[in-house]
PDB file of C-alpha atoms in Angstrom:
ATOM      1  CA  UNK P   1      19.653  68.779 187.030  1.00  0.00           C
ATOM      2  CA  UNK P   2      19.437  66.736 184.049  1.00  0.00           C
ATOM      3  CA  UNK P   3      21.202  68.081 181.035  1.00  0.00           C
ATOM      4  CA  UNK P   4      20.867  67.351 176.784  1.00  0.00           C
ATOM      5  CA  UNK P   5      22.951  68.862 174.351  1.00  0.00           C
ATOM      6  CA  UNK P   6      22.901  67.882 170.869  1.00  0.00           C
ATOM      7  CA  UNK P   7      25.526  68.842 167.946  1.00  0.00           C
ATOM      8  CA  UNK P   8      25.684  70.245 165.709  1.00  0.00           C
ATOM      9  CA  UNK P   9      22.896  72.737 166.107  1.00  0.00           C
ATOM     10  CA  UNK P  10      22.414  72.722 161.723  1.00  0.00           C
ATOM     11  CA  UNK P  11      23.627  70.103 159.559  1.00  0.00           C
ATOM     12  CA  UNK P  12      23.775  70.190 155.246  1.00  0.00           C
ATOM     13  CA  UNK P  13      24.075  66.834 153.917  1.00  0.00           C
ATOM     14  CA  UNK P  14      24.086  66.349 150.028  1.00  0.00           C
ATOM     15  CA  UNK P  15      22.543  63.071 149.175  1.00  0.00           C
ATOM     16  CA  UNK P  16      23.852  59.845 149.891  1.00  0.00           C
ATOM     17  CA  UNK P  17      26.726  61.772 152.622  1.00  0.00           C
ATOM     18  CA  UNK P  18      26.739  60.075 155.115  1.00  0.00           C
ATOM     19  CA  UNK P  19      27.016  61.277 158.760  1.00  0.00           C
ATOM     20  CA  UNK P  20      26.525  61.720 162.509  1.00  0.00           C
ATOM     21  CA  UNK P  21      24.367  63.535 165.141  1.00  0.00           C
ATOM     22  CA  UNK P  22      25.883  63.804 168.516  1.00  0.00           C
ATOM     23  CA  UNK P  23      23.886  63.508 171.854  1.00  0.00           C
ATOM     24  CA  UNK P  24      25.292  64.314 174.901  1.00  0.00           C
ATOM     25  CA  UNK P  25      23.684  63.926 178.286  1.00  0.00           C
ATOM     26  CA  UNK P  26      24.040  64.336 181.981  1.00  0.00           C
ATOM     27  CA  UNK P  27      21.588  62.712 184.701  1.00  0.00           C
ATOM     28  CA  UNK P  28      21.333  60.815 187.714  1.00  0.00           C
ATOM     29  CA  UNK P  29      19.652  57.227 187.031  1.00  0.00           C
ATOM     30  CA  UNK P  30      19.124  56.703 182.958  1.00  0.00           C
ATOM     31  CA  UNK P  31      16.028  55.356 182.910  1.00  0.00           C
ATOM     32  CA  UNK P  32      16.426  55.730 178.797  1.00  0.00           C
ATOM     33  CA  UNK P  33      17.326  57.886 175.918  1.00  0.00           C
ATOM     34  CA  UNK P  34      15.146  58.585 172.743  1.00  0.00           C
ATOM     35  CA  UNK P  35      15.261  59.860 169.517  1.00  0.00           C
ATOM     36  CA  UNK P  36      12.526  61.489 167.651  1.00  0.00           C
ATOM     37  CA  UNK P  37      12.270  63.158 164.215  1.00  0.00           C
ATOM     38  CA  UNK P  38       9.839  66.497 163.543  1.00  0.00           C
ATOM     39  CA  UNK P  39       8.482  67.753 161.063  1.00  0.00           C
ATOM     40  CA  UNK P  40       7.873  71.434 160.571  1.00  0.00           C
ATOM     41  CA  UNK P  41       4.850  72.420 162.127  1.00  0.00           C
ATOM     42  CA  UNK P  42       4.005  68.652 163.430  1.00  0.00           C
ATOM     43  CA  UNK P  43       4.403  66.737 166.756  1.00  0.00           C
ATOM     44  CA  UNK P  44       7.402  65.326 167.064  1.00  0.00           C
ATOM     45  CA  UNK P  45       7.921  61.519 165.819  1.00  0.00           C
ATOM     46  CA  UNK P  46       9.206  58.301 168.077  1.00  0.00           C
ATOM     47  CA  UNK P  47      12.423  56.675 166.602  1.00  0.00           C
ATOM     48  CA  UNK P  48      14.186  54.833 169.363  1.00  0.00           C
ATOM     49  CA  UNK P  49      14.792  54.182 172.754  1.00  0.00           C
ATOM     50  CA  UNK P  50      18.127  52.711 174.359  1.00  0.00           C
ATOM     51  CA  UNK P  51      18.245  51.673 178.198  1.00  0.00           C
ATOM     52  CA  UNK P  52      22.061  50.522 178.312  1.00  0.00           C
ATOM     53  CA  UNK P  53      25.588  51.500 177.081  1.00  0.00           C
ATOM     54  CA  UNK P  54      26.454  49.706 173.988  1.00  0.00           C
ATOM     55  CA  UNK P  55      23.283  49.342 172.654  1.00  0.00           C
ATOM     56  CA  UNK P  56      21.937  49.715 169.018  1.00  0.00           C
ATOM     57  CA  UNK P  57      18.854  50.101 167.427  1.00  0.00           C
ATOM     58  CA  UNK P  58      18.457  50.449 163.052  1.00  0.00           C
ATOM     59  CA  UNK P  59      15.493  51.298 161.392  1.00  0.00           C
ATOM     60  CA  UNK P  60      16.357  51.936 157.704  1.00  0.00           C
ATOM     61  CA  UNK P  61      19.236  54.638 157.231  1.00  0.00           C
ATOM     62  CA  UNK P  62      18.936  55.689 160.999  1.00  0.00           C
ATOM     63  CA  UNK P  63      21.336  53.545 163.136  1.00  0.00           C
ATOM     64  CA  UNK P  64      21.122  54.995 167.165  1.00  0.00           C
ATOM     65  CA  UNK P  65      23.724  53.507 169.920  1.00  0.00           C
ATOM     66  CA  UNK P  66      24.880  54.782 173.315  1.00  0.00           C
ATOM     67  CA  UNK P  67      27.308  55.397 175.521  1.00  0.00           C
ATOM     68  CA  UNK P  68      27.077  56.055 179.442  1.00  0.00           C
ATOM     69  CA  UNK P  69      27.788  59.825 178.386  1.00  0.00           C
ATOM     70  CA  UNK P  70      26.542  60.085 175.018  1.00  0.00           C
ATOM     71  CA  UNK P  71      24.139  59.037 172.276  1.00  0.00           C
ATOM     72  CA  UNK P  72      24.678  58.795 168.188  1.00  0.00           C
ATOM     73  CA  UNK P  73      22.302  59.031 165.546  1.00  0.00           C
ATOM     74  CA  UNK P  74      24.068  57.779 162.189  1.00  0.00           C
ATOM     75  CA  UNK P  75      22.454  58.133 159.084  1.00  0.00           C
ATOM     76  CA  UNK P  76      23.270  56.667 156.004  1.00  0.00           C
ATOM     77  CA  UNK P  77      23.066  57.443 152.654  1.00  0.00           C
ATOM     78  CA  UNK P  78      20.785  59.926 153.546  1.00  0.00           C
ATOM     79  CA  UNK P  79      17.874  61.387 151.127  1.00  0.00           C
ATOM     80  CA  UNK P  80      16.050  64.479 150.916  1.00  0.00           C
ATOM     81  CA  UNK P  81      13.091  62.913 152.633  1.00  0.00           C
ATOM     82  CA  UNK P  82      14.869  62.536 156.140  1.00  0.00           C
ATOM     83  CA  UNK P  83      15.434  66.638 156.265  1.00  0.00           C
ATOM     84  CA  UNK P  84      14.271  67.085 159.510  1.00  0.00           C
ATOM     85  CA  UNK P  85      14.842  68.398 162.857  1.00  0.00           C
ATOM     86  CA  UNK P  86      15.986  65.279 164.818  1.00  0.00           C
ATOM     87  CA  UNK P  87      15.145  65.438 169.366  1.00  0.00           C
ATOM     88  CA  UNK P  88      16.924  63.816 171.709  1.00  0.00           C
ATOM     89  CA  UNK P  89      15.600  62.968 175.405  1.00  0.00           C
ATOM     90  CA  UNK P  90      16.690  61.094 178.800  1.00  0.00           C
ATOM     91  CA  UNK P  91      14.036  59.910 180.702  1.00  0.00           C
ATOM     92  CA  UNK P  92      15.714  59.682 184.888  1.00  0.00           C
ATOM     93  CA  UNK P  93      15.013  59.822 187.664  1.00  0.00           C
ATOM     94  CA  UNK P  94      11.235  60.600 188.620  1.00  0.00           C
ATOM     95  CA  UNK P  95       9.032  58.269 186.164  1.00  0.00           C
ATOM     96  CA  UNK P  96       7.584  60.670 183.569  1.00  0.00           C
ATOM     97  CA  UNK P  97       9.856  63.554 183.833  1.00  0.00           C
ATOM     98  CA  UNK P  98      11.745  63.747 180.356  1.00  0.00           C
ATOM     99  CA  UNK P  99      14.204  66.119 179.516  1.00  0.00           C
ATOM    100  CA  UNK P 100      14.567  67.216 175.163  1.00  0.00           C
ATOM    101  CA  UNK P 101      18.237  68.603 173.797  1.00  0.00           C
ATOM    102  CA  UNK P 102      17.384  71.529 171.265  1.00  0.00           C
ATOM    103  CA  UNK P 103      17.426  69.478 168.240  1.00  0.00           C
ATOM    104  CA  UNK P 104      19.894  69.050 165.613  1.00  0.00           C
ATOM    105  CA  UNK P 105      18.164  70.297 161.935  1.00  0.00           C
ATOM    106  CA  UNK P 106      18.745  68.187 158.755  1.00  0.00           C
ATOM    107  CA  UNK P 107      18.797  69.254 155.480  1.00  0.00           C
ATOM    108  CA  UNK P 108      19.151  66.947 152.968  1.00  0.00           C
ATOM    109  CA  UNK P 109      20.068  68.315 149.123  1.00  0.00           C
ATOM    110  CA  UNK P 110      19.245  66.045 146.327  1.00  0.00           C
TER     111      UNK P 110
ATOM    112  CA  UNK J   1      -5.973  54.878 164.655  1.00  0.00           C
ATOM    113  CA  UNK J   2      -3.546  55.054 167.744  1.00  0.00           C
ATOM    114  CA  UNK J   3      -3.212  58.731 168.173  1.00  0.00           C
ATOM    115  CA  UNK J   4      -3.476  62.044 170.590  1.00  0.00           C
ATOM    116  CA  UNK J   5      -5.878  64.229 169.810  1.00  0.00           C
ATOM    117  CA  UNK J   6      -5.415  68.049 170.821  1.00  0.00           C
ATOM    118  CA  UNK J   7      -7.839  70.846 170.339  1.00  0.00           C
ATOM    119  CA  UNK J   8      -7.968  73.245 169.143  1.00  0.00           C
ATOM    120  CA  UNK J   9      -4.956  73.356 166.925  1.00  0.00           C
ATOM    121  CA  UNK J  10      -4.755  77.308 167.024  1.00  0.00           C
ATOM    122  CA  UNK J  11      -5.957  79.743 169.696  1.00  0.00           C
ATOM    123  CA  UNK J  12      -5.731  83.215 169.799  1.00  0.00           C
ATOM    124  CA  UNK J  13      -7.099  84.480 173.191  1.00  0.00           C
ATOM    125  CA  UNK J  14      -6.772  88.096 175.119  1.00  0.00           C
ATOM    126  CA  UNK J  15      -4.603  88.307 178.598  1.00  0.00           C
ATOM    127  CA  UNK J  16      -6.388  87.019 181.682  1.00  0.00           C
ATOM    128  CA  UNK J  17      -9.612  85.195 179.834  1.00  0.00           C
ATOM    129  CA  UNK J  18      -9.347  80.944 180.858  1.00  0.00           C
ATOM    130  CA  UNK J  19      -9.022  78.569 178.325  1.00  0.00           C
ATOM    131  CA  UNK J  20      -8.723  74.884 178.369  1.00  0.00           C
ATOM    132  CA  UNK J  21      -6.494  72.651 175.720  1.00  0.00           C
ATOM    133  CA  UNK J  22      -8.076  69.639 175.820  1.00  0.00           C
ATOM    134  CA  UNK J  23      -5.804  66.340 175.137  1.00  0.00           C
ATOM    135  CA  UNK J  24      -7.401  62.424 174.564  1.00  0.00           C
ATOM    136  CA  UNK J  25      -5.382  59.594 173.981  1.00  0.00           C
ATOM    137  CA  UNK J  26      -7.050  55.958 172.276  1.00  0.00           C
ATOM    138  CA  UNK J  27      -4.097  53.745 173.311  1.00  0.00           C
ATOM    139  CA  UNK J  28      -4.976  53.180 177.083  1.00  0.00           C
ATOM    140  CA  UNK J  29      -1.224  54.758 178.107  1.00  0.00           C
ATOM    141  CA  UNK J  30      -0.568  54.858 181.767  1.00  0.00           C
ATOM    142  CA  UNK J  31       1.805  58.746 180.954  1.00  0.00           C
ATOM    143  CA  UNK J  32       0.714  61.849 179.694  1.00  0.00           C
ATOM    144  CA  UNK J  33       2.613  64.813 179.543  1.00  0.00           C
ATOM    145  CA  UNK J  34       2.408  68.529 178.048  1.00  0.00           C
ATOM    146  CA  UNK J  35       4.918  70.370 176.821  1.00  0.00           C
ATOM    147  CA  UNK J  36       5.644  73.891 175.153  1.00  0.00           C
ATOM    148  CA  UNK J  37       8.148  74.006 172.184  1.00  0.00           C
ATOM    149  CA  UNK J  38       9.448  77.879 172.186  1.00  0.00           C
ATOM    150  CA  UNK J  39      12.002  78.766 169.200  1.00  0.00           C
ATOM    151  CA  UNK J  40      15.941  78.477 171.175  1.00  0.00           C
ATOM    152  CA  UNK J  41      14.701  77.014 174.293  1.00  0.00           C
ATOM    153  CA  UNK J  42      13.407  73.856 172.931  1.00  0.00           C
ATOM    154  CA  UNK J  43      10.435  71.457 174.513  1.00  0.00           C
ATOM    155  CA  UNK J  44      10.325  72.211 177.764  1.00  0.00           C
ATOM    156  CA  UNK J  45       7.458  69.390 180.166  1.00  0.00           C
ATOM    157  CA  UNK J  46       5.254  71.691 181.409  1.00  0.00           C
ATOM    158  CA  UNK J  47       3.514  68.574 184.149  1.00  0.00           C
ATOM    159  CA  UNK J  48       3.490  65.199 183.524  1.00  0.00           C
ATOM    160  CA  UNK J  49       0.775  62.295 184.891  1.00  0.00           C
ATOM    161  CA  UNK J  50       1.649  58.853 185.736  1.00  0.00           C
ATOM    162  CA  UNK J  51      -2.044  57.923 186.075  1.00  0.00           C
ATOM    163  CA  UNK J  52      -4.999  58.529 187.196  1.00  0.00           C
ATOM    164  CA  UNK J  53      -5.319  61.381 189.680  1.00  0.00           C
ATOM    165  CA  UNK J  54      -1.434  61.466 189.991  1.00  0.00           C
ATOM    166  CA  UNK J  55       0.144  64.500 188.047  1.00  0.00           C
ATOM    167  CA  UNK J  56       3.161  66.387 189.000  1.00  0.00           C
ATOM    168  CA  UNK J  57       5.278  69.475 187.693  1.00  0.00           C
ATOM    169  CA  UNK J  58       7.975  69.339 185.207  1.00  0.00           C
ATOM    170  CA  UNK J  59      10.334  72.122 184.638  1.00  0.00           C
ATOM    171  CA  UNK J  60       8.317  75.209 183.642  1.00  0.00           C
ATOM    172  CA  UNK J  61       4.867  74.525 185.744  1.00  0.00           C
ATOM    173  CA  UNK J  62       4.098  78.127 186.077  1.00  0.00           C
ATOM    174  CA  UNK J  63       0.763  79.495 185.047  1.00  0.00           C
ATOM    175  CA  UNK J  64      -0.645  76.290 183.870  1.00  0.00           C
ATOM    176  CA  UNK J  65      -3.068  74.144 185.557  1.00  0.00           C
ATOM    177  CA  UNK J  66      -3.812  70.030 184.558  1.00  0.00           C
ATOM    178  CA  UNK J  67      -5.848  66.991 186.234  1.00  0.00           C
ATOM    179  CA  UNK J  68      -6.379  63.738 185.156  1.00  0.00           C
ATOM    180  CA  UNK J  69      -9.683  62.383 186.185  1.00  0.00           C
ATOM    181  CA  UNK J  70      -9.646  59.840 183.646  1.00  0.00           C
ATOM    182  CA  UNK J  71      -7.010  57.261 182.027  1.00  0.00           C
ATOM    183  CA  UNK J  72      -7.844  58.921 178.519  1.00  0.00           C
ATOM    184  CA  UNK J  73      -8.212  62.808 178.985  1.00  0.00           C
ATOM    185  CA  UNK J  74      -5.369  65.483 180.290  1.00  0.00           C
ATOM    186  CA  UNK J  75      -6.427  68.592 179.921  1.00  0.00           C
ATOM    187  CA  UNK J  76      -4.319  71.876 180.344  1.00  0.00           C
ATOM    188  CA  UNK J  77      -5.611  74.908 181.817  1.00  0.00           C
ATOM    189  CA  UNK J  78      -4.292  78.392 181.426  1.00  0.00           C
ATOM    190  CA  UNK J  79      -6.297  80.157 184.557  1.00  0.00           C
ATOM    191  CA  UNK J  80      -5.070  83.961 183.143  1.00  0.00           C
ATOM    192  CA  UNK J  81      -3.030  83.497 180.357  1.00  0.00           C
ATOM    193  CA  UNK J  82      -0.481  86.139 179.594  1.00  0.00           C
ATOM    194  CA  UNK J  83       1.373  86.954 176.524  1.00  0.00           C
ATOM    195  CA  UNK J  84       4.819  84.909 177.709  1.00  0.00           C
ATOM    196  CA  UNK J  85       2.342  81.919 177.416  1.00  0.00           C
ATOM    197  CA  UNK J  86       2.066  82.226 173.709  1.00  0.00           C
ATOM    198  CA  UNK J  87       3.820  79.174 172.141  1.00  0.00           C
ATOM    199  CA  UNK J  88       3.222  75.521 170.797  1.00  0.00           C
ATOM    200  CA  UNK J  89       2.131  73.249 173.068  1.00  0.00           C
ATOM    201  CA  UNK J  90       2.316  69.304 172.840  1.00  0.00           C
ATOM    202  CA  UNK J  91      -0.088  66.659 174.351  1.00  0.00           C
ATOM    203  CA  UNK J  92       2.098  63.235 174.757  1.00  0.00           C
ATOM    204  CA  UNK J  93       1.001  59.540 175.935  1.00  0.00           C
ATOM    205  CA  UNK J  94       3.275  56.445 176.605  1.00  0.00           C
ATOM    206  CA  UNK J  95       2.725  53.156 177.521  1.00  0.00           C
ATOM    207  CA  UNK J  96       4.572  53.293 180.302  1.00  0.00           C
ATOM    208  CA  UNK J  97       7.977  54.438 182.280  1.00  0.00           C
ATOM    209  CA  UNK J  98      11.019  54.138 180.175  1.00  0.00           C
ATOM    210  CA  UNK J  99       9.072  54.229 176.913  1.00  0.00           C
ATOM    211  CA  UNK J 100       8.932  56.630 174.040  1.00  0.00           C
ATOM    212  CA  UNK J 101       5.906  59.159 173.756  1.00  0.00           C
ATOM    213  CA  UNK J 102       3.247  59.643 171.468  1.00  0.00           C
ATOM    214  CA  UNK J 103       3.016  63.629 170.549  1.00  0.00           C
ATOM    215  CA  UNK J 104      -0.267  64.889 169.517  1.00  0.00           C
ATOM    216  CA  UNK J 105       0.008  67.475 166.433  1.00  0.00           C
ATOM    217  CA  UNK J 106       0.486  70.657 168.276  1.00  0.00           C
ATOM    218  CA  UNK J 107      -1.800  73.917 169.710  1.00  0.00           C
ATOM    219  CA  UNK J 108      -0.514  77.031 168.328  1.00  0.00           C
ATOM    220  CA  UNK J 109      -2.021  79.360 171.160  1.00  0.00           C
ATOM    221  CA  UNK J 110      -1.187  83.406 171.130  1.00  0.00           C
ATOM    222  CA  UNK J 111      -2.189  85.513 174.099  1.00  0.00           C
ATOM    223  CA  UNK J 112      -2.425  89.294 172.728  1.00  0.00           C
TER     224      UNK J 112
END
């Protein structure tokens, strides 16, 4: 059975702090790992999707990369904007089948 | 606008009478997939569809019905809903295997 488990379950950042979500996962096949960002109350958001071990993806403070056990989400300099609860998710296996961690919350003070 | 489109956004029904949550997606994805977000357990894929007439159960298929008659539309069914089907559910679409969904903005459904 495929298995995500994200860390820490709450993170307090006070602007510009700079720090690290932690991803874990277990599956047979990686097919590919994402990262979304919700909003309360709203659908989650796409962010990024890595297929291999040692690759990286940025989009403006976010910087993902992965391991073959494990995923990161940096974030840098961080602003009260990106408070958030941030998903990850393998995709393995059967083609459609996804499988979410519980989320690491955000909150960014200014 | 690329988007999925759920409706309604919030349902309160009574135990055992059907209801349909309808789901459309405008970006001609091959995947759609529902899921329900409950507080501590997370998003959990309630069944998936790879295309057209092919579905299939994810992890917590119970009590929930789909089809997929056409590329656009997934609709979910709750035949007798029941109060442990209270929750927010989530339409998603992707362009294909192996890439990131779309997530429509949520049905907050309560079965009293």
């Amino acid at each position: 059975e495929d298995q995500v488990t994200q860390s820490p379950e709450a993170l307090r950042l006070q602007e510009g702090e700079s720090s690290s979500l932690n991803c874990s996962y277990t599956v047979s096949g990686l097919r590919g790992l994402f990262w979304y960002r919700q909003d309360p109350g709203k659908g989650p958001e796409f962010l990024f999707t890595l297929y291999s071990a040692g690759e990286e993806k940025e989009k403006e403070r976010l910087k993902a990369t992965l391991t073959k056990k494990e995923s990161f989400l940096h974030i840098t300099a961080p602003k009260p904007e990106d408070s958030a609860t941030y998903l990850c998710a393998v995709q393995a296996g059967d083609a459609g089948k996804s499988t979410f961690g519980d989320g690491t919350t955000l909150t960014v003070k200014p | 606008e690329a988007q999925v489109t759920q409706n309604p956004r919030y349902l309160i029904t009574v135990t055992g009478k059907k209801l349909t949550v309808t789901c459309s997606q405008n970006m001609n994805h091959e995947y759609m997939s529902w899921y329900r977000q409950d507080p501590g357990l997370g998003l959990r894929q309630i069944y998936y569809s790879m295309n057209v007439e092919v579905t299939d159960k994810g992890d917590v298929p119970e009590g929930y019905k789909v089809s997929r008659k056409e590329k656009r539309n997934f609709p979910l069914i709750l035949e007798s809903p029941s109060p442990n089907q209270t929750s927010l559910y989530f339409c998603a679409s992707s362009l294909l295997q192996g890439h990131g969904y779309t997530f429509g903005s949520g049905t907050r459904l309560t079965v009293v």
